[in-house]
Short mmCIF file of C-alpha atoms in Angstrom, two decimals:
data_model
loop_
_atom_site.label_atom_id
_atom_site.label_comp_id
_atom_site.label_asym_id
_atom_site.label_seq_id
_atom_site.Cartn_x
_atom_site.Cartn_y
_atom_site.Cartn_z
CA UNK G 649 -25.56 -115.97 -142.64
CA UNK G 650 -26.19 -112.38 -142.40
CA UNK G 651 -29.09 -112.63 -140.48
CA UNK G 652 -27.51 -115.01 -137.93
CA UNK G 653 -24.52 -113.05 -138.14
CA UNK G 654 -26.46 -109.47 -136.62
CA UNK G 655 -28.36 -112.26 -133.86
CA UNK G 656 -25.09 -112.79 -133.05
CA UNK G 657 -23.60 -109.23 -132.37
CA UNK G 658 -27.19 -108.13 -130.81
CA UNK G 659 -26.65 -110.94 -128.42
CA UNK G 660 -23.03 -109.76 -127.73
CA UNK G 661 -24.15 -105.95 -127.22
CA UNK G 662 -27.30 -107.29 -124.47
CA UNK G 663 -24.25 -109.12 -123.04
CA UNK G 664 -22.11 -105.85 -122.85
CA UNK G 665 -24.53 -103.27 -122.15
CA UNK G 666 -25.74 -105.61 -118.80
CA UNK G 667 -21.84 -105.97 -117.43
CA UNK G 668 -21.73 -101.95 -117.94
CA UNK G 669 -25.08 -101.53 -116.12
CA UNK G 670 -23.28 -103.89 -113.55
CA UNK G 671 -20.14 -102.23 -112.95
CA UNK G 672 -21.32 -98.68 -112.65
CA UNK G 673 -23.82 -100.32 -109.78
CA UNK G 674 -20.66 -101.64 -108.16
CA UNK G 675 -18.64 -98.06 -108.62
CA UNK G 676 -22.22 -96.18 -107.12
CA UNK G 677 -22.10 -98.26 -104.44
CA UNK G 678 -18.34 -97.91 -103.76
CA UNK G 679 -18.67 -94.15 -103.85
CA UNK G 680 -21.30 -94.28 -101.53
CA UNK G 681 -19.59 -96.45 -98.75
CA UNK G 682 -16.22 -94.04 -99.25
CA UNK G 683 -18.46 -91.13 -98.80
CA UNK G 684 -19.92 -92.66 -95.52
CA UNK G 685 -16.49 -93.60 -94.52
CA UNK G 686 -15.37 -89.87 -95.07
CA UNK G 687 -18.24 -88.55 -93.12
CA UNK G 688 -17.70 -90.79 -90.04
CA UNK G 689 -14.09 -89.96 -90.00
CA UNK G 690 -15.13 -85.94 -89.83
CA UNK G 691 -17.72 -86.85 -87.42
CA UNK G 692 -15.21 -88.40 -85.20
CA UNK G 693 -12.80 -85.77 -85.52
CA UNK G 694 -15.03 -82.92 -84.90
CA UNK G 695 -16.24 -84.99 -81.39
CA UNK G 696 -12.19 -85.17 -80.54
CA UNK G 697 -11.87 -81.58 -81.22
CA UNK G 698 -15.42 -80.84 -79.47
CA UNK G 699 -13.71 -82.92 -76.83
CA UNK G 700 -10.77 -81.03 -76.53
CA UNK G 701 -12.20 -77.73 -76.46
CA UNK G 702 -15.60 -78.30 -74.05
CA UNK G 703 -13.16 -80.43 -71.59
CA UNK G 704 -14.23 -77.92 -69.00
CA UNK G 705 -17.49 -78.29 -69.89
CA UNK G 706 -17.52 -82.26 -69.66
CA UNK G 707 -15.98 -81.61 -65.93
CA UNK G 708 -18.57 -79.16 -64.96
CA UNK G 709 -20.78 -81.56 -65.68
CA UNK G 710 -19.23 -84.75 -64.16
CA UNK G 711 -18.88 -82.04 -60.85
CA UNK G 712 -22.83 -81.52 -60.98
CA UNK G 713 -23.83 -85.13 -61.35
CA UNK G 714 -21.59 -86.10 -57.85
CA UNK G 715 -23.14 -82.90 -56.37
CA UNK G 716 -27.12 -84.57 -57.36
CA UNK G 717 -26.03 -88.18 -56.10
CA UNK G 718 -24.63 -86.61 -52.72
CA UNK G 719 -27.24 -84.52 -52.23
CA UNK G 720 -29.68 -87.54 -53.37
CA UNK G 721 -27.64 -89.65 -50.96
CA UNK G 722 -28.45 -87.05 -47.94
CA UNK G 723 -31.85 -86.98 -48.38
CA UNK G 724 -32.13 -90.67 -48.71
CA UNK G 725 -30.07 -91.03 -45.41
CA UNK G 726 -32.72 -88.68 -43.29
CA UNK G 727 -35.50 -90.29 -44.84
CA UNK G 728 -34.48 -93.47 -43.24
CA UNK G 729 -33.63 -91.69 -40.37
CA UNK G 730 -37.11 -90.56 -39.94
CA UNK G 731 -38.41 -93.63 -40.96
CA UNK G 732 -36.34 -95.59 -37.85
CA UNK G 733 -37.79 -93.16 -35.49
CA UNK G 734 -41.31 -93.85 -36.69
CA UNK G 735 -40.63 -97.39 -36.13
CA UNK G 736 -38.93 -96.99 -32.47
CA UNK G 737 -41.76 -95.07 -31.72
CA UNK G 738 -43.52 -98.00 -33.31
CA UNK G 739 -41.99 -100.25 -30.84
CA UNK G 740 -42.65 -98.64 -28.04
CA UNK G 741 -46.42 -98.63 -28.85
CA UNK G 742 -47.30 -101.76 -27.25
CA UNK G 743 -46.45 -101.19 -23.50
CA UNK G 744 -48.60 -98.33 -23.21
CA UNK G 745 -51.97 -99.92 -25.29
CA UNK G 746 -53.99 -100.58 -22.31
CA UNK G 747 -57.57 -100.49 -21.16
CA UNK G 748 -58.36 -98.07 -18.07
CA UNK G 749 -60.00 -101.06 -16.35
CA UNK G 750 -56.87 -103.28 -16.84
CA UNK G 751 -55.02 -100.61 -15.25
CA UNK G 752 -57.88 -100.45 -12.47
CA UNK G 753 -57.39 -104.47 -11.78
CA UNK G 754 -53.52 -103.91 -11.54
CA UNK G 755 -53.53 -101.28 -8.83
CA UNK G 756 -55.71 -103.18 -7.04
CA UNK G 757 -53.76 -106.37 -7.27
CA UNK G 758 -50.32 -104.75 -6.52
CA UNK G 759 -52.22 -104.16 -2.55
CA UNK G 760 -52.68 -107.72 -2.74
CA UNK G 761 -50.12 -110.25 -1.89
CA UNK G 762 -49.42 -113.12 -4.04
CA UNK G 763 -50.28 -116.28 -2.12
CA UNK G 764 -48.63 -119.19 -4.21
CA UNK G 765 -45.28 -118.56 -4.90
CA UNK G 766 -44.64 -122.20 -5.99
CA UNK G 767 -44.50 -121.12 -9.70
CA UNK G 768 -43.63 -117.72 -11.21
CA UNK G 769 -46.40 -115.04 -11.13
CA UNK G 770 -47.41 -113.22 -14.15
CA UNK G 771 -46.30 -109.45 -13.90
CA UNK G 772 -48.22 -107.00 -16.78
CA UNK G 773 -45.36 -106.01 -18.88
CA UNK G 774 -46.82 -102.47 -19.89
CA UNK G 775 -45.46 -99.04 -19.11
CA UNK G 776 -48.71 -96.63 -18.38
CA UNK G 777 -49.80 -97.61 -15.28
CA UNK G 778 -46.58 -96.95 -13.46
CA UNK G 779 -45.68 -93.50 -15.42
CA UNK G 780 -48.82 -92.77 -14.49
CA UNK G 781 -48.24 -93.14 -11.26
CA UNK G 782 -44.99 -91.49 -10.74
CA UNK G 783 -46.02 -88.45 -12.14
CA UNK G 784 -48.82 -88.53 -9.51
CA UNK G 785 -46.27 -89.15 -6.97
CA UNK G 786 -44.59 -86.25 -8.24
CA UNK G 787 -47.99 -84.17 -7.66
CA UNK G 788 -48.83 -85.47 -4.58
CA UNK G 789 -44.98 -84.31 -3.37
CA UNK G 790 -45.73 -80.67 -4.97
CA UNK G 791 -49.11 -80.94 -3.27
CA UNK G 792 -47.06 -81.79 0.50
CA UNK G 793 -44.22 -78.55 -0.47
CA UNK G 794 -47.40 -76.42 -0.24
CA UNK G 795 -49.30 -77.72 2.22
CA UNK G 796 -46.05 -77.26 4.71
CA UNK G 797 -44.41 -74.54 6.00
CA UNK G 798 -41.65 -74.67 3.12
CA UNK G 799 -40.86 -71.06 1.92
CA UNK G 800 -40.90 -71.75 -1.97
CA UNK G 801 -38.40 -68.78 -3.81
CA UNK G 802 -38.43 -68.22 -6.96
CA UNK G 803 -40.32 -70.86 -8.88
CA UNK G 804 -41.67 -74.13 -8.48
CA UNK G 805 -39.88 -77.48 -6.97
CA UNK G 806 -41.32 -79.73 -10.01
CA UNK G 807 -37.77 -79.83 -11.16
CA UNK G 808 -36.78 -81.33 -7.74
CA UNK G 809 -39.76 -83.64 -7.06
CA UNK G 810 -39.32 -84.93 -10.92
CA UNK G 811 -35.40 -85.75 -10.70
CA UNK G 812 -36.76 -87.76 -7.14
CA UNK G 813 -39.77 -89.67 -8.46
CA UNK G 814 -38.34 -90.54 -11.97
CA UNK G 815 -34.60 -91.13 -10.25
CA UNK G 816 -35.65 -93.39 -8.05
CA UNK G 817 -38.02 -95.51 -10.43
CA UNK G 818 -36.06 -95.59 -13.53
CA UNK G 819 -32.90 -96.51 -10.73
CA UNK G 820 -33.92 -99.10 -8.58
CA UNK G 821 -35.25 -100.57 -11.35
CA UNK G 822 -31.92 -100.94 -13.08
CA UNK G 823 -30.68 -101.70 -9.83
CA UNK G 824 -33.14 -104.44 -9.10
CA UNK G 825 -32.65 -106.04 -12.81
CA UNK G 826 -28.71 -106.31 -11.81
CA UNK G 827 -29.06 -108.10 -9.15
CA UNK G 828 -31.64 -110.26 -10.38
CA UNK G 829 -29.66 -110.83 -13.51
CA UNK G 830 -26.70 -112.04 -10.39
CA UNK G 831 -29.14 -114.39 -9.00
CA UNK G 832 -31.22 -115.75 -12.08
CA UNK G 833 -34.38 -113.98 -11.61
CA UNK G 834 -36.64 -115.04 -14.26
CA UNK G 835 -37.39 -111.01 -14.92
CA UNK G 836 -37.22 -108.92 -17.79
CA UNK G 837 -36.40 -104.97 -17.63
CA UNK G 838 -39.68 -103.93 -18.87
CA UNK G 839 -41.51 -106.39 -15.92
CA UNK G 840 -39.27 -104.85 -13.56
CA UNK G 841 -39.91 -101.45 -14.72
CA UNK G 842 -44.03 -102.56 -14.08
CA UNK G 843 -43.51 -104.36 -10.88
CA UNK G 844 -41.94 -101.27 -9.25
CA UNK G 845 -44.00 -98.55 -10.53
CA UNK G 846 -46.86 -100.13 -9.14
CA UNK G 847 -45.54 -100.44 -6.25
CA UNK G 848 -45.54 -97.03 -6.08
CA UNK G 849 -49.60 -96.91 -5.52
CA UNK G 850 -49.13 -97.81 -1.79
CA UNK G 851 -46.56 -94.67 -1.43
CA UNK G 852 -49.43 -92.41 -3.47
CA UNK G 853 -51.96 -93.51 -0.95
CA UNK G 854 -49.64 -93.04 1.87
CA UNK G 855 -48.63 -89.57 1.19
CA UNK G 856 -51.66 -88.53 -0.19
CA UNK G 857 -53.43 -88.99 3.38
CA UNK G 858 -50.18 -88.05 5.86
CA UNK G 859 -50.02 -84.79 4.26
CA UNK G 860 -53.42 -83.25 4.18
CA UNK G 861 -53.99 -85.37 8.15
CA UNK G 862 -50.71 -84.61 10.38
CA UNK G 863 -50.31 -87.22 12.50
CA UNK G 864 -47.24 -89.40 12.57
CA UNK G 865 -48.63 -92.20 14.22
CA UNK G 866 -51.16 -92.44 11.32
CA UNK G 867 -48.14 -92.10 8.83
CA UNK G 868 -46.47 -95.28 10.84
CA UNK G 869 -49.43 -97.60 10.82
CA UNK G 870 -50.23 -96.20 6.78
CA UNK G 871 -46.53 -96.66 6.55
CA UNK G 872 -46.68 -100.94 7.76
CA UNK G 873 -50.44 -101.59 6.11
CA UNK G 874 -50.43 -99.59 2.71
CA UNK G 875 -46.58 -99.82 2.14
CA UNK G 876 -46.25 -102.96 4.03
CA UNK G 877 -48.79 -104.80 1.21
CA UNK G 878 -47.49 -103.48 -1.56
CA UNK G 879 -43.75 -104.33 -0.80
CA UNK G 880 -45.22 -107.70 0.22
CA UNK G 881 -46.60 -107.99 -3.51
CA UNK G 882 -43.38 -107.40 -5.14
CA UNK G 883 -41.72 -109.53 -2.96
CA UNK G 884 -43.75 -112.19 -3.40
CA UNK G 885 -43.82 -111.81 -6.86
CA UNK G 886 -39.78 -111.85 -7.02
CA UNK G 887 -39.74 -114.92 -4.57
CA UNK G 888 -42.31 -116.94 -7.34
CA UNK G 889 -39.66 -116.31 -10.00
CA UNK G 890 -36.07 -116.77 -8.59
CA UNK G 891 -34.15 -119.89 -7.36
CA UNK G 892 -32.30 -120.77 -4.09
CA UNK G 893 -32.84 -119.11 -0.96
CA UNK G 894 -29.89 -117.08 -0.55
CA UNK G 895 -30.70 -115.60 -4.06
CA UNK G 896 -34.34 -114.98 -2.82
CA UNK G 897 -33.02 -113.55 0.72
CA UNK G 898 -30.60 -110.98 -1.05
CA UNK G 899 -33.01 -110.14 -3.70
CA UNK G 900 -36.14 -109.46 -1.47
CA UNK G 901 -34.52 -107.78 1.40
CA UNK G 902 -33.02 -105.29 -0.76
CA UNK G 903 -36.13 -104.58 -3.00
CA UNK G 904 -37.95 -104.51 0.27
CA UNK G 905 -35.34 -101.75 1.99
CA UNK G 906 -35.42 -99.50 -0.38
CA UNK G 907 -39.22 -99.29 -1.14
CA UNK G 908 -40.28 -98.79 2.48
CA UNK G 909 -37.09 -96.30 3.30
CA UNK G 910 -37.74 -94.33 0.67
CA UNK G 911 -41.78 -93.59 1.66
CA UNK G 912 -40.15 -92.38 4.89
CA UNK G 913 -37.64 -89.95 3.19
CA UNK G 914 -40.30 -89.00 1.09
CA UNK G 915 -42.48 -88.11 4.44
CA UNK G 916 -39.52 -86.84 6.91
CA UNK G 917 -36.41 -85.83 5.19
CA UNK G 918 -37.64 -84.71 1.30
CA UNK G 919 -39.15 -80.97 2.08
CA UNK G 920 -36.10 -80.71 4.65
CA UNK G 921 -33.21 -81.76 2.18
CA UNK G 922 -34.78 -79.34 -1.09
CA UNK G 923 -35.26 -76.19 1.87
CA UNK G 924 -31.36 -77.19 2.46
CA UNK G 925 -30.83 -77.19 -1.68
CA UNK G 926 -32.52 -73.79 -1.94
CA UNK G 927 -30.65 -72.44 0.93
CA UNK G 928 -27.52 -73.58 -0.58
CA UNK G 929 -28.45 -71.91 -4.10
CA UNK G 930 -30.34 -68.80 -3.18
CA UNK G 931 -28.94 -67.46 1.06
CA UNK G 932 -30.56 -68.66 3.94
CA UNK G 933 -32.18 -65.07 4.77
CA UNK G 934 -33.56 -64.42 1.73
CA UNK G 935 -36.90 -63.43 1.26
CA UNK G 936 -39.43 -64.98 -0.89
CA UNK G 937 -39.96 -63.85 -4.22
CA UNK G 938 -42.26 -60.33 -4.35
CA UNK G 939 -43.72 -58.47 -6.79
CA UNK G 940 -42.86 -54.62 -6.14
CA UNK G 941 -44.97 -51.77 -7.87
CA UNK G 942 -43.30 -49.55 -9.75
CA UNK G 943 -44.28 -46.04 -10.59
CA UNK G 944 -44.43 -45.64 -14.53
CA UNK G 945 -44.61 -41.70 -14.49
CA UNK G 946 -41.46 -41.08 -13.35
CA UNK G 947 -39.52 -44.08 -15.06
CA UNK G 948 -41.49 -42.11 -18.16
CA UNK G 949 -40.19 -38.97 -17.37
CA UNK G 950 -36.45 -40.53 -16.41
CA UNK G 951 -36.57 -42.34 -19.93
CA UNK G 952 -37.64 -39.08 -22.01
CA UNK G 953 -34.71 -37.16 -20.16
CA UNK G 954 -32.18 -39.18 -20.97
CA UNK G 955 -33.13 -39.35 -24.58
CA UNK G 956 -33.45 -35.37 -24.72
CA UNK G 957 -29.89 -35.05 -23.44
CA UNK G 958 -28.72 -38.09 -25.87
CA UNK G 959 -30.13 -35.92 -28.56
CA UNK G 960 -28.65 -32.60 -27.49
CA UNK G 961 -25.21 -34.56 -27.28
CA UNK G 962 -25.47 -35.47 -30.57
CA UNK G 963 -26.45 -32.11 -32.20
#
């Protein structure tokens, strides 16, 4: 009995000593979790007091990150800015990409009427050949100003002969699309644009020849042959693309008017009408522009005077 009696009690003091070990598990663990608790609630007060006293710091801040995005927002708008003039630039590529001998066939065609006008023509929708040939016009016009009796003052007349050439292409053009656009011409802008530009060969040739040879009954039968074929082309041309023959009537007689009247201004009545222009701006009885020698010695001695006396002045 005593034996089972201290099996007993040893079991009893195993069960004891295990609950103990158990609880003070359960009260380290406690203490831990209140000590974590304690800590966050510090942490959290020390960021609402950190808050409070860097608020002028968290406002700088917020200030500089707007500043970046604007500024980032800038930069990002001229970058596409540049990028959309690369690609207008881009889309004008394609009406100047030609071959010289392409543009070597077309001036010869544009002397050539078209026969059938039954269906519409092809016209070259590209840009070079005609720009081409206006600024030639505009040389062969600066070429005539000297070859005349014009007194030039004071510069050159590209200004003038420019404003003329590029006025009158870029204008009857827009003109021309208009009223095709009024009569349903099957005719783009940019074919327009082509069609009269070269049309402009027959003027280069015209003027070309007239001024350097001065005869006027040359200039008349150049005048009905060179600018009578190449009017005749774009008429044609118009004639193969537009329905109705009052459409066709108003359309070609106008086109036609103001391409051959306009090779006579450019012969009789241009070098008269910029000689009235310079009149206008500068006096009829001026004289041309003159260099006039000037005698450095004594504007070097007038010049050292004057600073002698500004320096006596000042002492």
């Amino acid at each position: 009995q005593g034996g089972g009696s201290a099996v007993i009690d040893m079991e009893n003091m195993d069960d004891t000593s295990g609950s103990s070990f158990e609880d003070m598990g359960e009260m380290h663990q406690r203490m831990k979790e209140e000590e974590e608790e304690e800590a966050e609630g510090e942490a959290g007060a020390g960021e609402e007091e950190d808050g409070e006293f860097l608020g002028m710091k968290g406002l700088r801040g917020q200030l500089g990150r707007q500043v970046a995005d604007q500024m980032w927002q800038v930069g990002e708008r001229q970058a596409s800015r540049a990028f959309s003039l690369y690609a207008n630039i881009d889309i004008l590529r394609p009406y100047f990409d030609v071959e010289p001998v392409q543009v070597r066939a077309r001036l010869l065609e544009s002397m050539i009427p078209v026969k059938m006008i039954n269906f519409p023509q092809k016209i070259a929708g590209e840009l070079y050949g005609p720009l081409m040939l206006v600024f030639t016009l505009v040389a062969i016009l600066l070429h005539g100003m000297k070859t005349s009796d014009t007194i030039i003052r004071e510069g050159t007349l590209m200004g003038t002969a420019i404003g003329t050439c590029f006025g009158y292409w870029l204008g009857v053009s827009s003109f021309m699309y208009f009223l095709a656009y009024l009569c349903n011409a099957q005719i783009t802008m940019v074919q327009m644009l082509s069609l009269l530009g070269y049309g402009l060969f027959g003027h280069c040739i015209t003027l070309f020849v007239t001024y350097n040879i001065h005869f006027h009954s040359l200039f008349y039968i150049f005048w009905l042959v060179v600018g009578g074929l190449s009017t005749l082309r774009m008429v044609a041309v118009l004639v193969s693309r537009t329905v109705g023959h009052t459409q066709r009537l108003i359309l070609c007689g106008t086109l036609a008017a103001l391409h051959m009247l306009f090779l006579l201004y450019l012969h009789f009545a241009y070098h008269k009408v910029v000689e009235g222009i310079l009149d206008t701006l500068e006096g009829p009885n001026m004289l041309p522009f003159q260099r006039v020698a000037r005698d450095i010695p004594i504007v070097s001695n007038a010049v050292l005077n004057t600073t002698a006396k500004a320096i006596a002045l000042t002492l």
